[in-house]
Amino acid sequence: MNLSELGAFLQSRRARIIPVEVGLPAGPRRRVPGLRREEVAQLAGASVDYYIELERGRGPQPSTQMLAALARALRLGSDERDHLFRLADRPAPTAHGTAAHVPPAMLALLDRLDATPALILTDLHETLVQNRLAAALLGPPVHAEGHAASLVYRWFTDPGSRSLYPEEDHPHHSRVLVSDLRAAVARRGHDPRSMDMVARLRRASVEFVALWDTGDVAVRRGERKRILHRELGVVDINCQNLFSEDGRQRLQFFTAPAGSPAVEQLRLLAALGPRKLADDQATVR
């Protein structure tokens, strides 16, 4: 691992980014071009001290997940992302999983959706990155590795993963998730990773087996959802997806139907923000 060169590379990439390009205010008192260290840390979900140590060429070897998060925060192209991994002595990740590369153009679009909850996820429903309103509406992404990073997998193996939706809506979501998974498996050419997920789900869930054996297939493009929120109650909202060219990633965003209570609920969500809502939840507990 070349720590000094890794730190220099991170610093050079940070210096070239205009704050507004990543959804941050420019501010009147910027002494250096580009992002501040604390802003990169915030975007990557890392502690400021940890990121500062990386730029100084010190500290432990970054994990694959942290390198992927830094690549997204710094809007690295695929060649730059691979170079970052090599400097950290990590193999460049495949096109799948939570370390998957997100095209800068898709990240730029996410940055511009700052007034609506939005996130980017894989075709196996692994969250890659989300904006602050998505975190406020849906909660922070699950930090898990392997199949547990997939909502589809957790949906049929962890009952707690369903608490975001009213119980009467669970059968609908189960059907939609299985149909979408079948489309993803076929799109991937029945690759070992997705087929292993299916095999494990067949062993873990009778419900999954029954739905999978119907043979139903349908890409999940858009629908109306009801989301249970601790402070806002039931949020009845539209959910839409924009897909990458190969269909392996999707930009998912939520909008309120015109004239519906969700219009005011999203306005309140934006005013409170994820930190305030989290503080309120901690107080209630």
mmCIF file of C-alpha atoms in Angstrom:
data_model
loop_
_atom_site.group_PDB
_atom_site.id
_atom_site.type_symbol
_atom_site.label_atom_id
_atom_site.label_comp_id
_atom_site.label_asym_id
_atom_site.label_seq_id
_atom_site.Cartn_x
_atom_site.Cartn_y
_atom_site.Cartn_z
ATOM 1 C CA MET A 1 0.000 0.000 0.000
ATOM 2 C CA ASN A 2 1.411 3.377 -1.051
ATOM 3 C CA LEU A 3 0.056 5.593 1.727
ATOM 4 C CA SER A 4 1.794 8.796 0.700
ATOM 5 C CA GLU A 5 0.665 8.563 -2.917
ATOM 6 C CA LEU A 6 -2.837 7.575 -1.811
ATOM 7 C CA GLY A 7 -3.032 10.702 0.327
ATOM 8 C CA ALA A 8 -1.728 12.903 -2.479
ATOM 9 C CA PHE A 9 -4.216 11.438 -4.932
ATOM 10 C CA LEU A 10 -7.147 12.030 -2.576
ATOM 11 C CA GLN A 11 -6.024 15.608 -2.044
ATOM 12 C CA SER A 12 -5.686 16.286 -5.770
ATOM 13 C CA ARG A 13 -9.152 14.883 -6.495
ATOM 14 C CA ARG A 14 -10.680 16.891 -3.652
ATOM 15 C CA ALA A 15 -9.160 20.124 -4.945
ATOM 16 C CA ARG A 16 -10.759 19.865 -8.366
ATOM 17 C CA ILE A 17 -14.401 19.603 -7.215
ATOM 18 C CA ILE A 18 -16.638 22.644 -7.046
ATOM 19 C CA PRO A 19 -18.877 22.351 -3.955
ATOM 20 C CA VAL A 20 -22.086 23.037 -5.870
ATOM 21 C CA GLU A 21 -21.296 20.040 -8.079
ATOM 22 C CA VAL A 22 -21.896 17.737 -5.119
ATOM 23 C CA GLY A 23 -24.864 19.577 -3.650
ATOM 24 C CA LEU A 24 -22.929 21.702 -1.152
ATOM 25 C CA PRO A 25 -23.101 25.506 -0.763
ATOM 26 C CA ALA A 26 -20.084 27.389 -2.058
ATOM 27 C CA GLY A 27 -19.784 29.567 1.046
ATOM 28 C CA PRO A 28 -18.055 32.978 1.253
ATOM 29 C CA ARG A 29 -14.855 31.980 3.105
ATOM 30 C CA ARG A 30 -13.107 29.268 1.121
ATOM 31 C CA ARG A 31 -9.343 29.692 1.259
ATOM 32 C CA VAL A 32 -8.557 26.751 -1.018
ATOM 33 C CA PRO A 33 -10.209 25.469 -4.200
ATOM 34 C CA GLY A 34 -12.397 22.421 -4.092
ATOM 35 C CA LEU A 35 -13.917 20.633 -1.129
ATOM 36 C CA ARG A 36 -12.806 20.827 2.477
ATOM 37 C CA ARG A 37 -11.610 17.643 4.144
ATOM 38 C CA GLU A 38 -14.626 17.567 6.430
ATOM 39 C CA GLU A 39 -16.939 17.811 3.434
ATOM 40 C CA VAL A 40 -15.345 14.794 1.765
ATOM 41 C CA ALA A 41 -15.636 12.885 5.033
ATOM 42 C CA GLN A 42 -19.303 13.837 5.292
ATOM 43 C CA LEU A 43 -20.048 12.762 1.729
ATOM 44 C CA ALA A 44 -18.239 9.451 2.233
ATOM 45 C CA GLY A 45 -19.750 8.715 5.633
ATOM 46 C CA ALA A 46 -16.327 8.720 7.323
ATOM 47 C CA SER A 47 -15.054 10.520 10.395
ATOM 48 C CA VAL A 48 -13.141 13.721 9.722
ATOM 49 C CA ASP A 49 -10.137 12.516 11.719
ATOM 50 C CA TYR A 50 -9.983 9.291 9.730
ATOM 51 C CA TYR A 51 -10.065 11.105 6.391
ATOM 52 C CA ILE A 52 -7.410 13.608 7.504
ATOM 53 C CA GLU A 53 -5.132 10.704 8.430
ATOM 54 C CA LEU A 54 -5.643 9.199 4.969
ATOM 55 C CA GLU A 55 -4.658 12.423 3.239
ATOM 56 C CA ARG A 56 -1.592 12.675 5.458
ATOM 57 C CA GLY A 57 -0.506 9.217 4.345
ATOM 58 C CA ARG A 58 -1.133 7.574 7.676
ATOM 59 C CA GLY A 59 -3.599 5.181 9.223
ATOM 60 C CA PRO A 60 -4.771 1.646 8.466
ATOM 61 C CA GLN A 61 -5.571 0.258 5.053
ATOM 62 C CA PRO A 62 -9.015 1.523 3.916
ATOM 63 C CA SER A 63 -11.693 -1.116 3.441
ATOM 64 C CA THR A 64 -13.242 -1.824 0.062
ATOM 65 C CA GLN A 65 -16.459 -0.169 1.203
ATOM 66 C CA MET A 66 -14.632 2.980 2.337
ATOM 67 C CA LEU A 67 -12.707 3.236 -0.926
ATOM 68 C CA ALA A 68 -15.945 2.901 -2.888
ATOM 69 C CA ALA A 69 -17.553 5.610 -0.753
ATOM 70 C CA LEU A 70 -14.572 7.922 -1.308
ATOM 71 C CA ALA A 71 -14.714 7.283 -5.057
ATOM 72 C CA ARG A 72 -18.357 8.368 -5.077
ATOM 73 C CA ALA A 73 -17.759 11.369 -2.844
ATOM 74 C CA LEU A 74 -14.937 12.553 -5.108
ATOM 75 C CA ARG A 75 -16.859 11.745 -8.304
ATOM 76 C CA LEU A 76 -14.093 9.551 -9.690
ATOM 77 C CA GLY A 77 -14.330 8.039 -13.134
ATOM 78 C CA SER A 78 -13.857 4.289 -13.505
ATOM 79 C CA ASP A 79 -10.091 4.583 -14.270
ATOM 80 C CA GLU A 80 -9.563 6.912 -11.316
ATOM 81 C CA ARG A 81 -11.563 4.586 -9.072
ATOM 82 C CA ASP A 82 -9.398 1.600 -10.106
ATOM 83 C CA HIS A 83 -6.251 3.655 -9.462
ATOM 84 C CA LEU A 84 -7.490 4.536 -5.979
ATOM 85 C CA PHE A 85 -7.988 0.853 -5.189
ATOM 86 C CA ARG A 86 -4.522 -0.043 -6.470
ATOM 87 C CA LEU A 87 -2.879 2.626 -4.309
ATOM 88 C CA ALA A 88 -4.668 1.125 -1.315
ATOM 89 C CA ASP A 89 -3.535 -2.376 -2.359
ATOM 90 C CA ARG A 90 -7.098 -3.532 -2.853
ATOM 91 C CA PRO A 91 -8.369 -5.373 -5.943
ATOM 92 C CA ALA A 92 -10.599 -3.241 -8.116
ATOM 93 C CA PRO A 93 -14.180 -4.242 -7.292
ATOM 94 C CA THR A 94 -16.479 -5.960 -9.724
ATOM 95 C CA ALA A 95 -19.482 -4.228 -11.217
ATOM 96 C CA HIS A 96 -21.701 -5.714 -8.510
ATOM 97 C CA GLY A 97 -22.312 -5.291 -4.806
ATOM 98 C CA THR A 98 -22.110 -2.298 -2.512
ATOM 99 C CA ALA A 99 -18.627 -1.384 -3.797
ATOM 100 C CA ALA A 100 -19.919 -1.064 -7.359
ATOM 101 C CA HIS A 101 -18.813 2.012 -9.267
ATOM 102 C CA VAL A 102 -21.510 4.650 -9.744
ATOM 103 C CA PRO A 103 -21.129 6.740 -12.916
ATOM 104 C CA PRO A 104 -20.405 10.406 -12.074
ATOM 105 C CA ALA A 105 -23.296 11.468 -14.317
ATOM 106 C CA MET A 106 -25.742 9.494 -12.183
ATOM 107 C CA LEU A 107 -24.244 10.980 -9.017
ATOM 108 C CA ALA A 108 -24.544 14.464 -10.508
ATOM 109 C CA LEU A 109 -28.245 13.851 -11.124
ATOM 110 C CA LEU A 110 -28.676 12.662 -7.535
ATOM 111 C CA ASP A 111 -27.036 15.872 -6.303
ATOM 112 C CA ARG A 112 -29.621 17.921 -8.171
ATOM 113 C CA LEU A 113 -32.523 16.097 -6.513
ATOM 114 C CA ASP A 114 -31.915 17.838 -3.200
ATOM 115 C CA ALA A 115 -35.599 18.679 -2.713
ATOM 116 C CA THR A 116 -36.858 15.107 -2.897
ATOM 117 C CA PRO A 117 -35.765 11.815 -1.287
ATOM 118 C CA ALA A 118 -33.541 9.939 -3.742
ATOM 119 C CA LEU A 119 -31.000 7.120 -3.711
ATOM 120 C CA ILE A 120 -28.964 4.926 -6.053
ATOM 121 C CA LEU A 121 -29.152 1.162 -5.690
ATOM 122 C CA THR A 122 -28.167 -1.946 -7.607
ATOM 123 C CA ASP A 123 -30.549 -4.277 -9.405
ATOM 124 C CA LEU A 124 -30.286 -6.537 -6.328
ATOM 125 C CA HIS A 125 -31.554 -3.633 -4.187
ATOM 126 C CA GLU A 126 -28.255 -2.826 -2.475
ATOM 127 C CA THR A 127 -28.143 0.863 -1.532
ATOM 128 C CA LEU A 128 -25.010 2.551 -2.883
ATOM 129 C CA VAL A 129 -25.633 6.183 -1.948
ATOM 130 C CA GLN A 130 -28.587 8.307 -0.857
ATOM 131 C CA ASN A 131 -29.299 11.961 -0.209
ATOM 132 C CA ARG A 132 -30.211 13.415 3.178
ATOM 133 C CA LEU A 133 -33.960 13.390 2.534
ATOM 134 C CA ALA A 134 -33.856 9.699 1.641
ATOM 135 C CA ALA A 135 -32.030 9.070 4.917
ATOM 136 C CA ALA A 136 -34.700 11.078 6.743
ATOM 137 C CA LEU A 137 -37.540 9.176 5.073
ATOM 138 C CA LEU A 138 -36.120 5.644 4.898
ATOM 139 C CA GLY A 139 -33.400 5.672 7.535
ATOM 140 C CA PRO A 140 -29.662 5.257 6.971
ATOM 141 C CA PRO A 141 -28.472 2.510 4.626
ATOM 142 C CA VAL A 142 -27.805 -0.888 6.138
ATOM 143 C CA HIS A 143 -24.067 -1.434 6.500
ATOM 144 C CA ALA A 144 -23.825 -5.126 5.726
ATOM 145 C CA GLU A 145 -21.731 -7.288 3.450
ATOM 146 C CA GLY A 146 -22.676 -10.163 1.202
ATOM 147 C CA HIS A 147 -26.310 -10.950 0.515
ATOM 148 C CA ALA A 148 -27.418 -9.158 3.702
ATOM 149 C CA ALA A 149 -26.736 -5.838 1.933
ATOM 150 C CA SER A 150 -29.689 -6.579 -0.363
ATOM 151 C CA LEU A 151 -33.176 -5.481 0.666
ATOM 152 C CA VAL A 152 -34.594 -8.439 -1.268
ATOM 153 C CA TYR A 153 -32.544 -10.851 0.813
ATOM 154 C CA ARG A 154 -33.363 -9.121 4.120
ATOM 155 C CA TRP A 155 -37.043 -8.919 3.216
ATOM 156 C CA PHE A 156 -37.357 -12.708 3.293
ATOM 157 C CA THR A 157 -34.814 -13.451 6.038
ATOM 158 C CA ASP A 158 -35.183 -10.594 8.548
ATOM 159 C CA PRO A 159 -38.759 -9.699 9.621
ATOM 160 C CA GLY A 160 -37.554 -6.361 10.997
ATOM 161 C CA SER A 161 -36.723 -5.189 7.479
ATOM 162 C CA ARG A 162 -40.459 -4.970 6.728
ATOM 163 C CA SER A 163 -41.243 -2.456 9.472
ATOM 164 C CA LEU A 164 -40.968 0.451 7.030
ATOM 165 C CA TYR A 165 -44.224 -0.585 5.338
ATOM 166 C CA PRO A 166 -47.761 -1.303 6.628
ATOM 167 C CA GLU A 167 -48.295 -5.003 7.235
ATOM 168 C CA GLU A 168 -51.199 -5.204 4.791
ATOM 169 C CA ASP A 169 -48.829 -4.049 2.020
ATOM 170 C CA HIS A 170 -46.246 -6.777 2.660
ATOM 171 C CA PRO A 171 -47.694 -9.376 0.230
ATOM 172 C CA HIS A 172 -47.619 -6.815 -2.586
ATOM 173 C CA HIS A 173 -43.997 -5.872 -1.902
ATOM 174 C CA SER A 174 -43.018 -9.543 -1.708
ATOM 175 C CA ARG A 175 -44.475 -10.216 -5.162
ATOM 176 C CA VAL A 176 -42.897 -7.128 -6.704
ATOM 177 C CA LEU A 177 -39.460 -7.826 -5.220
ATOM 178 C CA VAL A 178 -39.412 -11.440 -6.414
ATOM 179 C CA SER A 179 -40.563 -10.514 -9.921
ATOM 180 C CA ASP A 180 -37.897 -7.801 -10.094
ATOM 181 C CA LEU A 181 -35.243 -10.199 -8.805
ATOM 182 C CA ARG A 182 -36.075 -12.708 -11.534
ATOM 183 C CA ALA A 183 -35.553 -9.983 -14.141
ATOM 184 C CA ALA A 184 -32.210 -9.052 -12.548
ATOM 185 C CA VAL A 185 -30.997 -12.666 -12.483
ATOM 186 C CA ALA A 186 -31.804 -13.064 -16.182
ATOM 187 C CA ARG A 187 -30.148 -9.728 -17.038
ATOM 188 C CA ARG A 188 -26.991 -10.878 -15.237
ATOM 189 C CA GLY A 189 -26.885 -14.065 -17.281
ATOM 190 C CA HIS A 190 -27.631 -16.176 -14.196
ATOM 191 C CA ASP A 191 -24.284 -15.214 -12.667
ATOM 192 C CA PRO A 192 -23.039 -17.114 -9.575
ATOM 193 C CA ARG A 193 -23.761 -14.252 -7.169
ATOM 194 C CA SER A 194 -27.419 -13.781 -8.015
ATOM 195 C CA MET A 195 -28.020 -17.527 -8.348
ATOM 196 C CA ASP A 196 -26.477 -18.098 -4.921
ATOM 197 C CA MET A 197 -28.845 -15.485 -3.492
ATOM 198 C CA VAL A 198 -31.819 -17.298 -4.999
ATOM 199 C CA ALA A 199 -30.596 -20.644 -3.661
ATOM 200 C CA ARG A 200 -30.167 -19.243 -0.159
ATOM 201 C CA LEU A 201 -33.582 -17.583 -0.236
ATOM 202 C CA ARG A 202 -35.194 -20.841 -1.334
ATOM 203 C CA ARG A 203 -33.702 -22.527 1.726
ATOM 204 C CA ALA A 204 -34.655 -19.691 4.083
ATOM 205 C CA SER A 205 -38.202 -18.700 3.068
ATOM 206 C CA VAL A 206 -41.280 -20.733 2.149
ATOM 207 C CA GLU A 207 -42.908 -17.485 0.987
ATOM 208 C CA PHE A 208 -40.041 -16.823 -1.407
ATOM 209 C CA VAL A 209 -40.232 -20.352 -2.846
ATOM 210 C CA ALA A 210 -43.951 -20.005 -3.549
ATOM 211 C CA LEU A 211 -43.488 -16.661 -5.292
ATOM 212 C CA TRP A 212 -40.359 -17.684 -7.212
ATOM 213 C CA ASP A 213 -42.032 -20.812 -8.531
ATOM 214 C CA THR A 214 -44.811 -18.753 -10.140
ATOM 215 C CA GLY A 215 -42.268 -17.652 -12.755
ATOM 216 C CA ASP A 216 -43.564 -14.081 -12.648
ATOM 217 C CA VAL A 217 -41.112 -11.465 -13.926
ATOM 218 C CA ALA A 218 -41.413 -7.669 -14.048
ATOM 219 C CA VAL A 219 -38.879 -4.878 -13.674
ATOM 220 C CA ARG A 220 -39.840 -2.551 -10.844
ATOM 221 C CA ARG A 221 -40.112 0.810 -12.583
ATOM 222 C CA GLY A 222 -42.565 2.817 -10.546
ATOM 223 C CA GLU A 223 -45.441 2.498 -8.119
ATOM 224 C CA ARG A 224 -47.309 4.103 -5.266
ATOM 225 C CA LYS A 225 -45.888 3.292 -1.821
ATOM 226 C CA ARG A 226 -47.004 3.786 1.737
ATOM 227 C CA ILE A 227 -44.094 4.347 4.111
ATOM 228 C CA LEU A 228 -44.385 4.275 7.901
ATOM 229 C CA HIS A 229 -42.511 7.168 9.464
ATOM 230 C CA ARG A 230 -42.171 7.615 13.213
ATOM 231 C CA GLU A 231 -42.871 11.358 13.209
ATOM 232 C CA LEU A 232 -44.885 11.838 10.033
ATOM 233 C CA GLY A 233 -47.114 8.760 10.173
ATOM 234 C CA VAL A 234 -48.068 7.032 6.926
ATOM 235 C CA VAL A 235 -46.491 8.777 3.937
ATOM 236 C CA ASP A 236 -48.389 7.871 0.745
ATOM 237 C CA ILE A 237 -45.928 8.676 -2.009
ATOM 238 C CA ASN A 238 -44.946 7.969 -5.613
ATOM 239 C CA CYS A 239 -41.751 5.993 -6.210
ATOM 240 C CA GLN A 240 -40.032 6.139 -9.609
ATOM 241 C CA ASN A 241 -36.839 4.602 -11.009
ATOM 242 C CA LEU A 242 -34.381 5.765 -13.665
ATOM 243 C CA PHE A 243 -32.043 3.033 -14.901
ATOM 244 C CA SER A 244 -28.423 2.981 -15.987
ATOM 245 C CA GLU A 245 -27.754 1.867 -19.550
ATOM 246 C CA ASP A 246 -27.038 -1.738 -18.542
ATOM 247 C CA GLY A 247 -29.877 -1.858 -16.018
ATOM 248 C CA ARG A 248 -27.526 -2.808 -13.175
ATOM 249 C CA GLN A 249 -28.175 0.407 -11.215
ATOM 250 C CA ARG A 250 -31.203 2.600 -10.704
ATOM 251 C CA LEU A 251 -31.788 6.091 -9.402
ATOM 252 C CA GLN A 252 -34.894 5.855 -7.215
ATOM 253 C CA PHE A 253 -36.741 8.992 -6.159
ATOM 254 C CA PHE A 254 -39.941 9.806 -4.297
ATOM 255 C CA THR A 255 -42.472 12.512 -5.105
ATOM 256 C CA ALA A 256 -45.713 13.569 -3.478
ATOM 257 C CA PRO A 257 -48.920 13.287 -5.527
ATOM 258 C CA ALA A 258 -50.299 16.771 -6.210
ATOM 259 C CA GLY A 259 -52.693 17.943 -3.502
ATOM 260 C CA SER A 260 -51.984 14.965 -1.237
ATOM 261 C CA PRO A 261 -50.949 15.094 2.453
ATOM 262 C CA ALA A 262 -47.515 13.862 1.337
ATOM 263 C CA VAL A 263 -46.772 17.337 -0.062
ATOM 264 C CA GLU A 264 -46.751 18.819 3.442
ATOM 265 C CA GLN A 265 -45.087 15.723 4.898
ATOM 266 C CA LEU A 266 -42.129 16.058 2.527
ATOM 267 C CA ARG A 267 -41.914 19.763 3.292
ATOM 268 C CA LEU A 268 -41.735 18.952 7.001
ATOM 269 C CA LEU A 269 -39.194 16.221 6.321
ATOM 270 C CA ALA A 270 -36.953 18.730 4.531
ATOM 271 C CA ALA A 271 -37.321 21.254 7.356
ATOM 272 C CA LEU A 272 -36.470 18.777 10.104
ATOM 273 C CA GLY A 273 -33.752 16.812 8.314
ATOM 274 C CA PRO A 274 -32.354 13.436 9.300
ATOM 275 C CA ARG A 275 -30.338 14.696 12.286
ATOM 276 C CA LYS A 276 -33.316 16.385 13.976
ATOM 277 C CA LEU A 277 -35.556 13.402 13.321
ATOM 278 C CA ALA A 278 -32.930 11.043 14.697
ATOM 279 C CA ASP A 279 -32.600 13.194 17.838
ATOM 280 C CA ASP A 280 -36.374 13.129 18.296
ATOM 281 C CA GLN A 281 -36.421 9.350 17.969
ATOM 282 C CA ALA A 282 -33.640 8.991 20.535
ATOM 283 C CA THR A 283 -35.582 11.212 22.959
ATOM 284 C CA VAL A 284 -38.728 9.104 22.567
ATOM 285 C CA ARG A 285 -36.765 5.921 23.246
#
